[in-house]
């Protein structure tokens, strides 16, 4: 069995969309390759005095529609193919969301939970220094992703600004509020997931109220999605983190769980009224809505046929493989694709960047309202083209994105 390579998913999806649009290879061949890849080594002085060298990447997939844009991931499984795939997905995500960016991504092969705060800060400083020749507010703008957040973004701004000799808030987004960050940014990805889940249910003639939900991953995306879906009166009955999966058919206490997690706890130590289930059981649960909000390749050719959710809303990037997509489609399961479902994060990043450049800060209400407008408009256009062309929502989203990349940015 060949190893899973997420970039193969990217290529297959581009090919399908290009064929549907009737493009000849000469029109889209360039989009299959990242424009620029920088691999760096990151020597870090550890707390015990030793030096460990980590591996890092910054991939700029496309600048056809604007500066490349996308997060930085700290995870032990990060590799170049993964970062390249994540960068490409950002290109299509920004295009479908209608924001003037290309796509990029960064990553460091490190388990951030095993490093002290000082070690993480030094790692971020060296990584920033080494990618600094290619990042900047007008060229390539990082943001948080799995394993990073506001604090890492703040270290990045400090390091970049020191190197450049002036405070440069626009070099990254997802900064803490008060340090150039935007109100609503932390919640924005989960908010976008909720907006698209609600819109999809509505389009299917169903209600979000009372719908049962399973969420894989209780990080920033899964956690906020669970919270906001609960506020919409959906019933979140199963959630998971890296340590465990929990289930309560009557609905979980999401507020309580989020406080428990925010205190640094793992689900395996949660003592609430829940049943323990396996991650297979969570993914294959008979729910109205499944939100995979962890990592890539979670729904693949091995388990796709067992999926019973009626609607999948991809909080994570690339959780469903191309092979799985075909099986789900055959089984009538609707998938709101990552580049649409989780675009709320980067849309709000765009708002943050605008606020930084103008030095004019918006209220949370204004941010949320603009976010709702942008994500709803993106959903509507994807839904319409998918219905019109009789293709999946993923195919529809790629038709829109590829068309913009090929026809509007020659
Ligand atoms: N990492 C997020 C994503 O995958 C956000 C990227 C950004 O805000 O630039 O969409």
GROMACS .gro file of C-alpha atoms and ligand atoms in nm:
model
  420
    1UNK     CA    1   0.000   0.000   0.000
    2UNK     CA    2   0.144   0.336  -0.096
    3UNK     CA    3   0.173   0.590   0.183
    4UNK     CA    4  -0.089   0.860   0.207
    5UNK     CA    5   0.029   1.182   0.045
    6UNK     CA    6  -0.212   1.475   0.084
    7UNK     CA    7  -0.063   1.648  -0.219
    8UNK     CA    8  -0.205   1.366  -0.436
    9UNK     CA    9  -0.549   1.476  -0.315
   10UNK     CA   10  -0.475   1.830  -0.422
   11UNK     CA   11  -0.365   1.720  -0.769
   12UNK     CA   12  -0.664   1.492  -0.819
   13UNK     CA   13  -0.906   1.765  -0.717
   14UNK     CA   14  -0.744   2.019  -0.949
   15UNK     CA   15  -0.756   1.773  -1.240
   16UNK     CA   16  -1.125   1.701  -1.187
   17UNK     CA   17  -1.216   2.070  -1.174
   18UNK     CA   18  -0.999   2.153  -1.475
   19UNK     CA   19  -1.159   1.878  -1.679
   20UNK     CA   20  -1.506   1.999  -1.586
   21UNK     CA   21  -1.412   2.353  -1.688
   22UNK     CA   22  -1.269   2.227  -2.015
   23UNK     CA   23  -0.921   2.370  -1.957
   24UNK     CA   24  -0.623   2.246  -2.150
   25UNK     CA   25  -0.319   2.153  -1.936
   26UNK     CA   26  -0.133   2.463  -2.052
   27UNK     CA   27  -0.395   2.677  -1.882
   28UNK     CA   28  -0.368   2.525  -1.535
   29UNK     CA   29  -0.047   2.321  -1.521
   30UNK     CA   30   0.130   2.593  -1.317
   31UNK     CA   31  -0.132   2.570  -1.040
   32UNK     CA   32  -0.027   2.213  -0.968
   33UNK     CA   33   0.310   2.330  -0.834
   34UNK     CA   34   0.393   2.549  -0.534
   35UNK     CA   35   0.562   2.870  -0.648
   36UNK     CA   36   0.824   2.858  -0.377
   37UNK     CA   37   0.932   2.620  -0.100
   38UNK     CA   38   1.177   2.713   0.171
   39UNK     CA   39   1.313   2.443   0.398
   40UNK     CA   40   1.499   2.556   0.707
   41UNK     CA   41   1.677   2.401   1.000
   42UNK     CA   42   1.593   2.546   1.337
   43UNK     CA   43   1.858   2.503   1.606
   44UNK     CA   44   1.708   2.560   1.950
   45UNK     CA   45   1.884   2.586   2.282
   46UNK     CA   46   1.684   2.358   2.513
   47UNK     CA   47   1.634   2.430   2.881
   48UNK     CA   48   1.893   2.168   2.978
   49UNK     CA   49   2.159   2.350   2.773
   50UNK     CA   50   2.161   2.104   2.482
   51UNK     CA   51   2.086   2.211   2.126
   52UNK     CA   52   1.819   2.037   1.919
   53UNK     CA   53   1.774   2.104   1.552
   54UNK     CA   54   1.417   2.100   1.419
   55UNK     CA   55   1.301   2.100   1.058
   56UNK     CA   56   1.072   2.372   0.926
   57UNK     CA   57   0.905   2.479   0.601
   58UNK     CA   58   0.732   2.773   0.445
   59UNK     CA   59   0.557   2.695   0.120
   60UNK     CA   60   0.407   2.963  -0.102
   61UNK     CA   61   0.170   2.780  -0.329
   62UNK     CA   62   0.031   3.078  -0.514
   63UNK     CA   63   0.051   3.456  -0.528
   64UNK     CA   64  -0.172   3.485  -0.836
   65UNK     CA   65  -0.451   3.660  -0.645
   66UNK     CA   66  -0.246   3.842  -0.381
   67UNK     CA   67   0.011   3.776  -0.109
   68UNK     CA   68   0.029   3.413  -0.006
   69UNK     CA   69  -0.160   3.352   0.315
   70UNK     CA   70  -0.185   3.067   0.558
   71UNK     CA   71  -0.102   2.931   0.899
   72UNK     CA   72   0.199   2.780   1.067
   73UNK     CA   73   0.161   2.430   1.207
   74UNK     CA   74   0.364   2.284   1.495
   75UNK     CA   75   0.312   1.909   1.494
   76UNK     CA   76   0.534   1.603   1.511
   77UNK     CA   77   0.403   1.469   1.177
   78UNK     CA   78   0.468   1.785   0.972
   79UNK     CA   79   0.648   1.714   0.644
   80UNK     CA   80   0.696   1.893   0.316
   81UNK     CA   81   0.414   1.717   0.128
   82UNK     CA   82   0.171   1.803   0.404
   83UNK     CA   83   0.274   2.169   0.417
   84UNK     CA   84   0.252   2.190   0.036
   85UNK     CA   85  -0.099   2.043   0.037
   86UNK     CA   86  -0.207   2.277   0.315
   87UNK     CA   87  -0.060   2.572   0.120
   88UNK     CA   88  -0.251   2.473  -0.195
   89UNK     CA   89  -0.575   2.437  -0.002
   90UNK     CA   90  -0.523   2.794   0.122
   91UNK     CA   91  -0.501   2.916  -0.238
   92UNK     CA   92  -0.837   2.762  -0.322
   93UNK     CA   93  -0.987   2.865   0.011
   94UNK     CA   94  -0.898   3.232  -0.036
   95UNK     CA   95  -1.031   3.222  -0.391
   96UNK     CA   96  -1.363   3.064  -0.293
   97UNK     CA   97  -1.398   3.303   0.003
   98UNK     CA   98  -1.338   3.598  -0.229
   99UNK     CA   99  -1.047   3.753  -0.039
  100UNK     CA  100  -0.747   3.895  -0.225
  101UNK     CA  101  -0.484   3.643  -0.120
  102UNK     CA  102  -0.299   3.350  -0.261
  103UNK     CA  103  -0.210   3.051  -0.047
  104UNK     CA  104   0.080   2.950   0.170
  105UNK     CA  105   0.156   2.743   0.476
  106UNK     CA  106   0.435   2.685   0.721
  107UNK     CA  107   0.520   2.404   0.953
  108UNK     CA  108   0.774   2.278   1.200
  109UNK     CA  109   0.818   1.910   1.279
  110UNK     CA  110   0.786   1.933   1.655
  111UNK     CA  111   0.546   1.820   1.926
  112UNK     CA  112   0.483   2.155   2.096
  113UNK     CA  113   0.333   1.987   2.403
  114UNK     CA  114   0.678   1.844   2.481
  115UNK     CA  115   0.856   2.183   2.483
  116UNK     CA  116   0.866   2.443   2.760
  117UNK     CA  117   0.736   2.791   2.688
  118UNK     CA  118   1.091   2.925   2.668
  119UNK     CA  119   1.189   2.654   2.420
  120UNK     CA  120   0.882   2.726   2.205
  121UNK     CA  121   0.963   3.096   2.207
  122UNK     CA  122   1.321   3.035   2.097
  123UNK     CA  123   1.205   2.791   1.829
  124UNK     CA  124   0.959   3.050   1.697
  125UNK     CA  125   1.226   3.321   1.695
  126UNK     CA  126   1.473   3.111   1.495
  127UNK     CA  127   1.203   2.985   1.259
  128UNK     CA  128   1.080   3.343   1.198
  129UNK     CA  129   1.434   3.462   1.134
  130UNK     CA  130   1.493   3.186   0.882
  131UNK     CA  131   1.171   3.241   0.688
  132UNK     CA  132   1.191   3.621   0.722
  133UNK     CA  133   1.338   3.674   0.373
  134UNK     CA  134   1.014   3.551   0.215
  135UNK     CA  135   0.739   3.666   0.455
  136UNK     CA  136   0.595   4.015   0.501
  137UNK     CA  137   0.264   4.204   0.496
  138UNK     CA  138   0.276   4.246   0.119
  139UNK     CA  139   0.422   3.906   0.028
  140UNK     CA  140   0.329   3.620   0.259
  141UNK     CA  141   0.131   3.643   0.580
  142UNK     CA  142   0.137   3.358   0.835
  143UNK     CA  143  -0.134   3.284   1.094
  144UNK     CA  144  -0.207   3.017   1.355
  145UNK     CA  145  -0.278   2.657   1.264
  146UNK     CA  146  -0.265   2.328   1.456
  147UNK     CA  147  -0.027   2.366   1.754
  148UNK     CA  148   0.013   2.744   1.731
  149UNK     CA  149  -0.194   3.041   1.849
  150UNK     CA  150  -0.184   3.406   1.946
  151UNK     CA  151   0.126   3.378   2.162
  152UNK     CA  152   0.334   3.224   1.882
  153UNK     CA  153   0.206   3.491   1.642
  154UNK     CA  154   0.312   3.761   1.886
  155UNK     CA  155   0.666   3.617   1.908
  156UNK     CA  156   0.671   3.610   1.528
  157UNK     CA  157   0.573   3.979   1.506
  158UNK     CA  158   0.835   4.076   1.765
  159UNK     CA  159   1.111   3.889   1.585
  160UNK     CA  160   1.015   4.009   1.238
  161UNK     CA  161   0.977   4.369   1.355
  162UNK     CA  162   1.319   4.359   1.521
  163UNK     CA  163   1.479   4.232   1.200
  164UNK     CA  164   1.301   4.489   0.988
  165UNK     CA  165   1.360   4.776   1.230
  166UNK     CA  166   0.995   4.877   1.261
  167UNK     CA  167   0.680   4.740   1.419
  168UNK     CA  168   0.514   4.533   1.146
  169UNK     CA  169   0.181   4.407   1.274
  170UNK     CA  170   0.060   4.309   0.927
  171UNK     CA  171   0.324   4.035   0.890
  172UNK     CA  172   0.093   3.788   1.060
  173UNK     CA  173  -0.268   3.748   1.165
  174UNK     CA  174  -0.426   3.567   1.457
  175UNK     CA  175  -0.241   3.790   1.702
  176UNK     CA  176  -0.377   3.840   2.053
  177UNK     CA  177  -0.631   4.120   2.093
  178UNK     CA  178  -0.440   4.422   2.227
  179UNK     CA  179  -0.132   4.317   2.028
  180UNK     CA  180  -0.281   4.398   1.691
  181UNK     CA  181  -0.526   4.109   1.685
  182UNK     CA  182  -0.889   4.134   1.575
  183UNK     CA  183  -1.185   4.077   1.798
  184UNK     CA  184  -1.361   3.759   1.689
  185UNK     CA  185  -1.054   3.602   1.523
  186UNK     CA  186  -1.016   3.318   1.774
  187UNK     CA  187  -1.377   3.215   1.721
  188UNK     CA  188  -1.388   3.287   1.347
  189UNK     CA  189  -1.308   2.940   1.211
  190UNK     CA  190  -1.564   2.770   1.436
  191UNK     CA  191  -1.810   3.046   1.356
  192UNK     CA  192  -1.763   2.981   0.984
  193UNK     CA  193  -1.813   2.607   1.039
  194UNK     CA  194  -2.138   2.684   1.221
  195UNK     CA  195  -2.258   2.927   0.954
  196UNK     CA  196  -2.196   2.674   0.676
  197UNK     CA  197  -2.346   2.384   0.876
  198UNK     CA  198  -2.659   2.589   0.933
  199UNK     CA  199  -2.675   2.701   0.571
  200UNK     CA  200  -2.630   2.344   0.447
  201UNK     CA  201  -2.902   2.212   0.676
  202UNK     CA  202  -3.133   2.486   0.558
  203UNK     CA  203  -3.054   2.417   0.193
  204UNK     CA  204  -3.133   2.050   0.256
  205UNK     CA  205  -3.466   2.147   0.405
  206UNK     CA  206  -3.357   2.049   0.756
  207UNK     CA  207  -3.322   2.241   1.078
  208UNK     CA  208  -3.009   2.287   1.284
  209UNK     CA  209  -3.219   2.298   1.600
  210UNK     CA  210  -3.228   1.950   1.748
  211UNK     CA  211  -2.978   1.809   1.495
  212UNK     CA  212  -2.734   1.561   1.648
  213UNK     CA  213  -2.365   1.639   1.608
  214UNK     CA  214  -2.034   1.457   1.656
  215UNK     CA  215  -1.714   1.663   1.662
  216UNK     CA  216  -1.369   1.513   1.613
  217UNK     CA  217  -1.110   1.740   1.777
  218UNK     CA  218  -1.168   1.989   2.056
  219UNK     CA  219  -0.900   2.240   1.963
  220UNK     CA  220  -0.973   2.591   1.847
  221UNK     CA  221  -1.186   2.479   1.552
  222UNK     CA  222  -1.372   2.183   1.702
  223UNK     CA  223  -1.422   2.341   2.042
  224UNK     CA  224  -1.572   2.665   1.913
  225UNK     CA  225  -1.780   2.479   1.654
  226UNK     CA  226  -1.925   2.259   1.931
  227UNK     CA  227  -2.002   2.568   2.138
  228UNK     CA  228  -2.165   2.769   1.860
  229UNK     CA  229  -2.360   2.471   1.726
  230UNK     CA  230  -2.493   2.418   2.078
  231UNK     CA  231  -2.597   2.784   2.084
  232UNK     CA  232  -2.791   2.711   1.764
  233UNK     CA  233  -2.971   2.440   1.965
  234UNK     CA  234  -2.803   2.152   1.788
  235UNK     CA  235  -2.727   1.858   2.019
  236UNK     CA  236  -2.357   1.776   2.037
  237UNK     CA  237  -2.353   1.415   2.154
  238UNK     CA  238  -1.991   1.308   2.091
  239UNK     CA  239  -1.655   1.486   2.095
  240UNK     CA  240  -1.291   1.382   2.101
  241UNK     CA  241  -0.941   1.511   2.161
  242UNK     CA  242  -0.602   1.339   2.123
  243UNK     CA  243  -0.660   1.140   2.442
  244UNK     CA  244  -1.018   1.013   2.425
  245UNK     CA  245  -1.369   1.023   2.275
  246UNK     CA  246  -1.675   1.083   2.488
  247UNK     CA  247  -2.045   1.037   2.424
  248UNK     CA  248  -2.375   1.124   2.584
  249UNK     CA  249  -2.692   1.070   2.376
  250UNK     CA  250  -2.871   1.339   2.575
  251UNK     CA  251  -2.611   1.599   2.472
  252UNK     CA  252  -2.274   1.690   2.626
  253UNK     CA  253  -2.208   1.984   2.856
  254UNK     CA  254  -1.998   2.176   2.603
  255UNK     CA  255  -1.945   2.487   2.819
  256UNK     CA  256  -1.820   2.269   3.103
  257UNK     CA  257  -1.596   2.072   2.868
  258UNK     CA  258  -1.443   2.385   2.720
  259UNK     CA  259  -1.358   2.521   3.065
  260UNK     CA  260  -1.211   2.182   3.156
  261UNK     CA  261  -0.996   2.185   2.839
  262UNK     CA  262  -0.896   2.552   2.880
  263UNK     CA  263  -0.757   2.456   3.222
  264UNK     CA  264  -0.508   2.232   3.042
  265UNK     CA  265  -0.691   1.901   3.089
  266UNK     CA  266  -0.739   1.611   2.850
  267UNK     CA  267  -1.070   1.435   2.790
  268UNK     CA  268  -0.938   1.108   2.929
  269UNK     CA  269  -0.946   1.271   3.273
  270UNK     CA  270  -1.297   1.416   3.237
  271UNK     CA  271  -1.529   1.281   3.506
  272UNK     CA  272  -1.866   1.409   3.375
  273UNK     CA  273  -2.161   1.187   3.289
  274UNK     CA  274  -2.029   1.034   2.967
  275UNK     CA  275  -1.961   0.708   2.795
  276UNK     CA  276  -1.616   0.636   2.653
  277UNK     CA  277  -1.616   0.543   2.282
  278UNK     CA  278  -1.346   0.473   2.023
  279UNK     CA  279  -1.254   0.723   1.754
  280UNK     CA  280  -1.391   0.477   1.500
  281UNK     CA  281  -1.725   0.483   1.680
  282UNK     CA  282  -1.725   0.862   1.685
  283UNK     CA  283  -1.656   0.894   1.313
  284UNK     CA  284  -1.906   0.623   1.223
  285UNK     CA  285  -2.182   0.747   1.452
  286UNK     CA  286  -2.533   0.786   1.316
  287UNK     CA  287  -2.562   1.164   1.354
  288UNK     CA  288  -2.708   1.444   1.147
  289UNK     CA  289  -2.381   1.636   1.133
  290UNK     CA  290  -2.022   1.514   1.164
  291UNK     CA  291  -1.753   1.780   1.208
  292UNK     CA  292  -1.404   1.636   1.156
  293UNK     CA  293  -1.191   1.913   1.309
  294UNK     CA  294  -0.861   1.738   1.372
  295UNK     CA  295  -0.617   1.642   1.096
  296UNK     CA  296  -0.607   1.514   0.738
  297UNK     CA  297  -0.697   1.167   0.615
  298UNK     CA  298  -0.947   1.080   0.889
  299UNK     CA  299  -1.217   0.963   0.651
  300UNK     CA  300  -1.047   0.753   0.387
  301UNK     CA  301  -1.107   0.450   0.169
  302UNK     CA  302  -1.092   0.220   0.472
  303UNK     CA  303  -1.380   0.373   0.668
  304UNK     CA  304  -1.577   0.582   0.413
  305UNK     CA  305  -1.835   0.309   0.356
  306UNK     CA  306  -1.910   0.297   0.731
  307UNK     CA  307  -1.987   0.668   0.769
  308UNK     CA  308  -2.349   0.722   0.869
  309UNK     CA  309  -2.362   1.100   0.925
  310UNK     CA  310  -2.593   1.277   0.684
  311UNK     CA  311  -2.382   1.588   0.655
  312UNK     CA  312  -2.006   1.629   0.701
  313UNK     CA  313  -1.872   1.978   0.765
  314UNK     CA  314  -1.494   1.982   0.732
  315UNK     CA  315  -1.354   2.190   1.017
  316UNK     CA  316  -1.006   2.048   0.953
  317UNK     CA  317  -0.814   2.080   0.631
  318UNK     CA  318  -0.824   1.765   0.421
  319UNK     CA  319  -1.002   1.528   0.663
  320UNK     CA  320  -1.175   1.342   0.375
  321UNK     CA  321  -0.961   1.187   0.101
  322UNK     CA  322  -1.051   1.183  -0.268
  323UNK     CA  323  -1.129   0.809  -0.255
  324UNK     CA  324  -1.356   0.859   0.045
  325UNK     CA  325  -1.531   1.148  -0.125
  326UNK     CA  326  -1.645   0.920  -0.406
  327UNK     CA  327  -1.788   0.666  -0.160
  328UNK     CA  328  -1.965   0.933   0.044
  329UNK     CA  329  -2.115   1.085  -0.267
  330UNK     CA  330  -2.243   0.746  -0.377
  331UNK     CA  331  -2.404   0.703  -0.035
  332UNK     CA  332  -2.576   1.041  -0.055
  333UNK     CA  333  -2.370   1.200   0.222
  334UNK     CA  334  -2.322   1.572   0.170
  335UNK     CA  335  -1.977   1.715   0.243
  336UNK     CA  336  -1.921   2.087   0.302
  337UNK     CA  337  -1.556   2.100   0.190
  338UNK     CA  338  -1.276   2.244   0.404
  339UNK     CA  339  -1.201   2.531   0.166
  340UNK     CA  340  -1.555   2.654   0.231
  341UNK     CA  341  -1.642   2.517   0.576
  342UNK     CA  342  -1.334   2.649   0.755
  343UNK     CA  343  -1.275   2.965   0.551
  344UNK     CA  344  -1.405   3.181   0.838
  345UNK     CA  345  -1.058   3.183   0.995
  346UNK     CA  346  -0.875   3.327   0.700
  347UNK     CA  347  -1.160   3.563   0.618
  348UNK     CA  348  -1.125   3.709   0.967
  349UNK     CA  349  -0.747   3.713   0.919
  350UNK     CA  350  -0.809   3.935   0.619
  351UNK     CA  351  -1.017   4.165   0.840
  352UNK     CA  352  -0.735   4.173   1.095
  353UNK     CA  353  -0.480   4.259   0.826
  354UNK     CA  354  -0.704   4.540   0.698
  355UNK     CA  355  -0.740   4.675   1.053
  356UNK     CA  356  -0.362   4.665   1.100
  357UNK     CA  357  -0.287   4.840   0.772
  358UNK     CA  358  -0.544   5.113   0.843
  359UNK     CA  359  -0.474   5.124   1.219
  360UNK     CA  360  -0.849   5.126   1.265
  361UNK     CA  361  -1.008   4.860   1.486
  362UNK     CA  362  -1.358   4.722   1.447
  363UNK     CA  363  -1.611   4.612   1.708
  364UNK     CA  364  -1.669   4.241   1.756
  365UNK     CA  365  -2.021   4.286   1.627
  366UNK     CA  366  -1.892   4.446   1.306
  367UNK     CA  367  -1.637   4.167   1.260
  368UNK     CA  368  -1.895   3.894   1.314
  369UNK     CA  369  -2.142   4.056   1.083
  370UNK     CA  370  -1.892   4.092   0.799
  371UNK     CA  371  -1.779   3.736   0.858
  372UNK     CA  372  -2.134   3.608   0.836
  373UNK     CA  373  -2.188   3.800   0.512
  374UNK     CA  374  -1.867   3.673   0.353
  375UNK     CA  375  -1.908   3.308   0.454
  376UNK     CA  376  -2.279   3.301   0.364
  377UNK     CA  377  -2.206   3.451   0.022
  378UNK     CA  378  -1.933   3.191  -0.040
  379UNK     CA  379  -2.170   2.912   0.065
  380UNK     CA  380  -2.445   3.041  -0.162
  381UNK     CA  381  -2.223   3.057  -0.468
  382UNK     CA  382  -2.085   2.707  -0.405
  383UNK     CA  383  -2.431   2.562  -0.342
  384UNK     CA  384  -2.568   2.719  -0.659
  385UNK     CA  385  -2.292   2.608  -0.892
  386UNK     CA  386  -2.301   2.256  -0.746
  387UNK     CA  387  -2.675   2.234  -0.807
  388UNK     CA  388  -2.639   2.381  -1.154
  389UNK     CA  389  -2.357   2.147  -1.258
  390UNK     CA  390  -2.491   1.853  -1.061
  391UNK     CA  391  -2.161   1.800  -0.878
  392UNK     CA  392  -2.057   1.773  -0.514
  393UNK     CA  393  -2.001   2.085  -0.306
  394UNK     CA  394  -1.627   2.019  -0.315
  395UNK     CA  395  -1.629   2.001  -0.693
  396UNK     CA  396  -1.839   2.317  -0.704
  397UNK     CA  397  -1.604   2.504  -0.471
  398UNK     CA  398  -1.305   2.405  -0.685
  399UNK     CA  399  -1.483   2.511  -1.003
  400UNK     CA  400  -1.528   2.859  -0.858
  401UNK     CA  401  -1.173   2.878  -0.722
  402UNK     CA  402  -0.995   2.738  -1.026
  403UNK     CA  403  -1.191   2.963  -1.259
  404UNK     CA  404  -1.078   3.266  -1.060
  405UNK     CA  405  -0.718   3.146  -1.065
  406UNK     CA  406  -0.710   3.066  -1.434
  407UNK     CA  407  -0.936   3.329  -1.587
  408UNK     CA  408  -0.906   3.627  -1.356
  409UNK     CA  409  -0.540   3.620  -1.264
  410UNK     CA  410  -0.360   3.553  -1.589
  411LIG     N1  411  -0.477   2.801   0.955
  411LIG     C1  412  -0.604   2.853   0.916
  411LIG     C2  413  -0.653   2.780   0.793
  411LIG     O1  414  -0.613   2.670   0.765
  411LIG     C3  415  -0.606   3.003   0.906
  411LIG     C4  416  -0.515   3.062   0.804
  411LIG     C5  417  -0.508   3.214   0.806
  411LIG     O2  418  -0.583   3.276   0.880
  411LIG     O3  419  -0.425   3.265   0.733
  411LIG     O4  420  -0.739   2.826   0.724
   0.00000   0.00000   0.00000
